[in-house]
Short mmCIF file of C-alpha atoms and ligand atoms in Angstrom, two decimals:
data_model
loop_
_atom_site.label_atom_id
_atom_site.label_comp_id
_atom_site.label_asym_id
_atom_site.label_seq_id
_atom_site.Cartn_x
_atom_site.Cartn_y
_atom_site.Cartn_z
CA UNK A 1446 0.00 0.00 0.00
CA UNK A 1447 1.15 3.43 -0.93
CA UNK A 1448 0.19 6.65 0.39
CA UNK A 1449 1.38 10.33 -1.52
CA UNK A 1450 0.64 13.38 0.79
CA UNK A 1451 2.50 16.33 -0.19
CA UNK A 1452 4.81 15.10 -2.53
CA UNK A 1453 6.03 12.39 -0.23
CA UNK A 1454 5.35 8.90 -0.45
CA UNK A 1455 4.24 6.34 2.19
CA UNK A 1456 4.41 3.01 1.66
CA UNK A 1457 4.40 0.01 3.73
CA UNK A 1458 5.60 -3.06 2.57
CA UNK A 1459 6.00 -7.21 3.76
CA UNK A 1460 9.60 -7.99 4.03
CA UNK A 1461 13.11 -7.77 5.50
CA UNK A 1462 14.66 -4.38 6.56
CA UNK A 1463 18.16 -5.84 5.51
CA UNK A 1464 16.41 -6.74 1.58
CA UNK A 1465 15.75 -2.91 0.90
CA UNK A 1466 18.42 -2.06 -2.03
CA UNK A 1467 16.36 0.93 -3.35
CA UNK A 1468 16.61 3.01 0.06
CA UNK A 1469 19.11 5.25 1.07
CA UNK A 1470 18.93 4.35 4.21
CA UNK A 1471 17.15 1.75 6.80
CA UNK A 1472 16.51 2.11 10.15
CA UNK A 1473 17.86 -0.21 13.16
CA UNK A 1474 15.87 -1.16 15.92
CA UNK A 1475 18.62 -0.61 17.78
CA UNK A 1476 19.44 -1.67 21.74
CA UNK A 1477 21.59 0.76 23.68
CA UNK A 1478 25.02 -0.27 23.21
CA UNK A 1479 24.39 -0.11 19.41
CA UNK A 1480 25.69 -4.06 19.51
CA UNK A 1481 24.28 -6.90 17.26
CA UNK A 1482 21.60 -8.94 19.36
CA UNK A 1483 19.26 -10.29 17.79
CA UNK A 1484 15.87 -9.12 15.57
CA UNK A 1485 16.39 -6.04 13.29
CA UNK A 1486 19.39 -5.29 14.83
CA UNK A 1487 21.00 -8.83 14.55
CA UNK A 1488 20.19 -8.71 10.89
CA UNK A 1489 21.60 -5.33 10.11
CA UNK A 1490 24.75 -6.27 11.48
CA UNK A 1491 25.23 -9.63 10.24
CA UNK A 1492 24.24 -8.29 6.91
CA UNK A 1493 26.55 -4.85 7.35
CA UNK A 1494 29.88 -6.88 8.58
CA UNK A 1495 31.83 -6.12 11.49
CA UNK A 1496 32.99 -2.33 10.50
CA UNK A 1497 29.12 -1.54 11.16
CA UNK A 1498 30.09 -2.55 14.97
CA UNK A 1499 32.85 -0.77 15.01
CA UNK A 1500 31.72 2.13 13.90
CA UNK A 1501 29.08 2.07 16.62
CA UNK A 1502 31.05 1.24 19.44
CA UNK A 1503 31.83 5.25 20.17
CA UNK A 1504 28.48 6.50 19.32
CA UNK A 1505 27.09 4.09 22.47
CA UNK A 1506 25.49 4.14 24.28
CA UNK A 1507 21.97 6.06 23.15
CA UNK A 1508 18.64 7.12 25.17
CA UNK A 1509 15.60 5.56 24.74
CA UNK A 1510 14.19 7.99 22.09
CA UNK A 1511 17.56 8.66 20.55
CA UNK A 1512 18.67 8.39 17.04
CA UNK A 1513 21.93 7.80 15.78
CA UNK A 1514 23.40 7.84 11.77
CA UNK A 1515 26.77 5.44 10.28
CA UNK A 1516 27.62 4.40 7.23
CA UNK A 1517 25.77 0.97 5.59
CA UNK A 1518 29.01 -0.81 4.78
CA UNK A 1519 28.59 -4.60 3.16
CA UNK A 1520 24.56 -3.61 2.82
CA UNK A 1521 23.23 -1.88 -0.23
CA UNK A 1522 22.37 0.97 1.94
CA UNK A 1523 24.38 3.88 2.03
CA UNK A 1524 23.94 4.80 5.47
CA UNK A 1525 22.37 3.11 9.13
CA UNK A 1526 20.00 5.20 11.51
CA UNK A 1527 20.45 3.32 14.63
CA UNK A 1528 16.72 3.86 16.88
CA UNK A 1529 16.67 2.94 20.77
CA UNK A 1530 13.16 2.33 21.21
CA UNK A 1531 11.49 2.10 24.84
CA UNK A 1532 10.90 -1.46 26.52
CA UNK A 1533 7.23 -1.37 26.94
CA UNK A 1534 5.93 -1.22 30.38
CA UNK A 1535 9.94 0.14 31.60
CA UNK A 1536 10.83 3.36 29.75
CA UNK A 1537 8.28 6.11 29.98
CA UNK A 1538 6.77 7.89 28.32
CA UNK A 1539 6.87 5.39 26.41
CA UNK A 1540 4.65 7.04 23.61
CA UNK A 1541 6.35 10.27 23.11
CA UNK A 1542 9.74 7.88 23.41
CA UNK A 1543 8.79 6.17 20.57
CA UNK A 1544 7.57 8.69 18.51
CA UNK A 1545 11.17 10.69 19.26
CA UNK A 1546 12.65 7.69 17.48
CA UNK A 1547 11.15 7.94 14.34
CA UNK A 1548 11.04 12.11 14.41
CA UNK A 1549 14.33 12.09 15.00
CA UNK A 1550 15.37 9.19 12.49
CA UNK A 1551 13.43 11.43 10.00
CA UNK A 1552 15.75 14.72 11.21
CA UNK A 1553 18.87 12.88 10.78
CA UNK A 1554 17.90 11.82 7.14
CA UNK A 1555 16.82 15.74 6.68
CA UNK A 1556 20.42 16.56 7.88
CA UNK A 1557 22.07 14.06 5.50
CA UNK A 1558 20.26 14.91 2.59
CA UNK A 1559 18.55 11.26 2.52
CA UNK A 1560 15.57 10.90 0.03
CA UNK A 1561 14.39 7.48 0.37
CA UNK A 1562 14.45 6.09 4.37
CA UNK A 1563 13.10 2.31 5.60
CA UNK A 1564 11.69 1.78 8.55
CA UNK A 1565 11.02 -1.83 10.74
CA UNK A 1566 8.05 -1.64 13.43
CA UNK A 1567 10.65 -0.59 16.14
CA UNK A 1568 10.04 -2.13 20.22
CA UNK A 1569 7.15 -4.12 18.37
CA UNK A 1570 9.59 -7.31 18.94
CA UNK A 1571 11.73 -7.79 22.20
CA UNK A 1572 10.86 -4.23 23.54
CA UNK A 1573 7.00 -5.72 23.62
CA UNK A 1574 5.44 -3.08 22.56
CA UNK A 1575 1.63 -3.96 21.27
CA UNK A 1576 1.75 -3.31 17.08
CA UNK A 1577 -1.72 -1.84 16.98
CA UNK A 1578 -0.50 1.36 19.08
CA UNK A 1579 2.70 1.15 17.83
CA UNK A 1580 1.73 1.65 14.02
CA UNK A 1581 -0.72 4.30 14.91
CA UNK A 1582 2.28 6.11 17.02
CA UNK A 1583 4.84 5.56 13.93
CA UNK A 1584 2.06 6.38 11.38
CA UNK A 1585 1.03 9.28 13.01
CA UNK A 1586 4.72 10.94 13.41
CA UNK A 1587 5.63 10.19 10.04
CA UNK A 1588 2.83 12.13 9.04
CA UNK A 1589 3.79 15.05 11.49
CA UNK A 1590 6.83 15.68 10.11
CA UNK A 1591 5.95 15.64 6.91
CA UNK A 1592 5.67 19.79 6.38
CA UNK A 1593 9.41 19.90 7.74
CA UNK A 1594 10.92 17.44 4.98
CA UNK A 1595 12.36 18.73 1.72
CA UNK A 1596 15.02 15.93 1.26
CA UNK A 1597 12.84 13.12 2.38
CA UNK A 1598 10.93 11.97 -0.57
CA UNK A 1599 9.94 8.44 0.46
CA UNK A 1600 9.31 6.54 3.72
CA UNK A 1601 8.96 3.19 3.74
CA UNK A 1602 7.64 0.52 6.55
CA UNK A 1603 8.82 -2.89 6.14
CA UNK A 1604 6.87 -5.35 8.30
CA UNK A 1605 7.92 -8.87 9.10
CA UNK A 1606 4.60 -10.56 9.08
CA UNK A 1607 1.30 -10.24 7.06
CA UNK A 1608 -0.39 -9.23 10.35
CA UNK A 1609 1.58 -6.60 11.29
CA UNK A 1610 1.75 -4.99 7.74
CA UNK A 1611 -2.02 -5.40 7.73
CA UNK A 1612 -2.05 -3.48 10.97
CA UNK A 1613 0.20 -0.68 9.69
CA UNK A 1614 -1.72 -0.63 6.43
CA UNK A 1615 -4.95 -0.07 8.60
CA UNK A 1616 -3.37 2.64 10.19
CA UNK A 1617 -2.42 4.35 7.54
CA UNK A 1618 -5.54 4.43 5.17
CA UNK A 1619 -7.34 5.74 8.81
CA UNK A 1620 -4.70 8.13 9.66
CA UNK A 1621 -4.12 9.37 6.24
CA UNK A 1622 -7.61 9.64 5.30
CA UNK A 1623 -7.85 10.40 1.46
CA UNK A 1624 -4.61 12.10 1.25
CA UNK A 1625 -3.57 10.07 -1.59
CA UNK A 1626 -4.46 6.86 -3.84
CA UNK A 1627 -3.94 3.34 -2.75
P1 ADP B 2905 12.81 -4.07 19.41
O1 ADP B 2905 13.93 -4.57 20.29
O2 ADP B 2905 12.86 -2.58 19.16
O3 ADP B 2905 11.48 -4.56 19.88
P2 ADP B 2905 13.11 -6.18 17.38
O4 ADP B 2905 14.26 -6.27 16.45
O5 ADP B 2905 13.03 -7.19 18.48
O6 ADP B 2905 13.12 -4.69 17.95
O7 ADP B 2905 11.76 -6.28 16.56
C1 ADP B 2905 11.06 -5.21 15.99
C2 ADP B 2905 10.10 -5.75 14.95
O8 ADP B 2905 10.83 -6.09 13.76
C3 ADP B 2905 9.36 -7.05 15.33
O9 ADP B 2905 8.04 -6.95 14.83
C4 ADP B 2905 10.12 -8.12 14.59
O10 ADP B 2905 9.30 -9.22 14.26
C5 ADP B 2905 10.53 -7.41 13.34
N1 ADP B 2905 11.75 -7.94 12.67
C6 ADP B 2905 12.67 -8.82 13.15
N2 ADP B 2905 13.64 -9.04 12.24
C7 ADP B 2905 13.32 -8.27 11.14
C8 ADP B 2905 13.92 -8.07 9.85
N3 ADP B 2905 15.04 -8.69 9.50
N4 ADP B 2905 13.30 -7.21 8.99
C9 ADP B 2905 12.18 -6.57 9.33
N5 ADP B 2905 11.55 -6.72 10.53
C10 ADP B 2905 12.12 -7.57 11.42
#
């Protein structure tokens, strides 16, 4: 599903963050030390190689909120924004915490003059935080920054599972109303 409100497309898609060769840059659901783990962040690095690490290791560690940029080394992506979500239920508020991560995911990209930007459903995995209010959160940011982008040209959301991409898609067609086709 694809979204076009003001010149900027929305899109979310079913797939892996680390499979996104068209984007400038994807996003990490990152965990404070910036180290692989495992989920999104496991991925990134195994795909990235070890210079990604390395390249984190002075940046750590980041807030719960924070974003962070690197360089994509071994992935198709030219550059990494590293996003410490909050652990549901621990770091609070855990709302505006999450919705700091992706406005300030969408800054960085601004800063680096980054047109095309991928994002995973970040804390949605080991963080625990429940998809439904985590799309609408994500969905609704996006959206919010929207009149401050001029490099930013396309978001994308790249869901693991068919019920979480129908859940962003949901959110989406609600919270963008009839801005656009699709
Ligand atoms: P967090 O620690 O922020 O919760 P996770 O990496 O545990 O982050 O998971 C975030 C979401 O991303 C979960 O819905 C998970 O299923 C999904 N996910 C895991 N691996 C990938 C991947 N390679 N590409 C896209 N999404 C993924």
């Amino acid at each position: 599903m694809q979204k076009e409100i003001s010149g900027i497309i929305i899109e979310c898609v079913k797939g892996n963050i680390v499979d996104q060769p068209d984007m400038t840059a994807i996003v990490n659901a990152a965990n404070a030390q910036l180290r692989p783990g495992g989920g999104v962040a496991g991925a990134i690095h195994r795909a990235a190689g070890p210079g990604l690490e390395e390249e984190c290791r002075p940046l750590a560690p980041i807030e719960p909120g924070q974003a962070v940029i690197t360089g994509g080394h071994n992935l198709p992506n030219k550059y990494v924004i590293h996003c410490l979500g909050p652990v549901y239920g621990v770091d609070k508020p855990e709302a505006e915490l999450l919705a700091s991560c992706y406005r300030q995911a969408l800054m960085l990209a601004e800063k680096h003059g980054i047109d095309s930007i991928a994002f995973p459903s970040i804390s949605t995995g080991f963080f625990r935080y429940p998809v439904q209010e985590a799309a609408e959160i994500a969905i609704k940011t996006v959206l919010s920054v929207i009149p401050e982008l001029k490099q930013v040209k396309k978001i994308r959301f790249v869901l693991f599972s068919d019920s979480d991409l129908m859940i962003y898609e949901t959110a989406l067609s609600h919270l963008a109303g009839s801005a656009g086709p699709g």
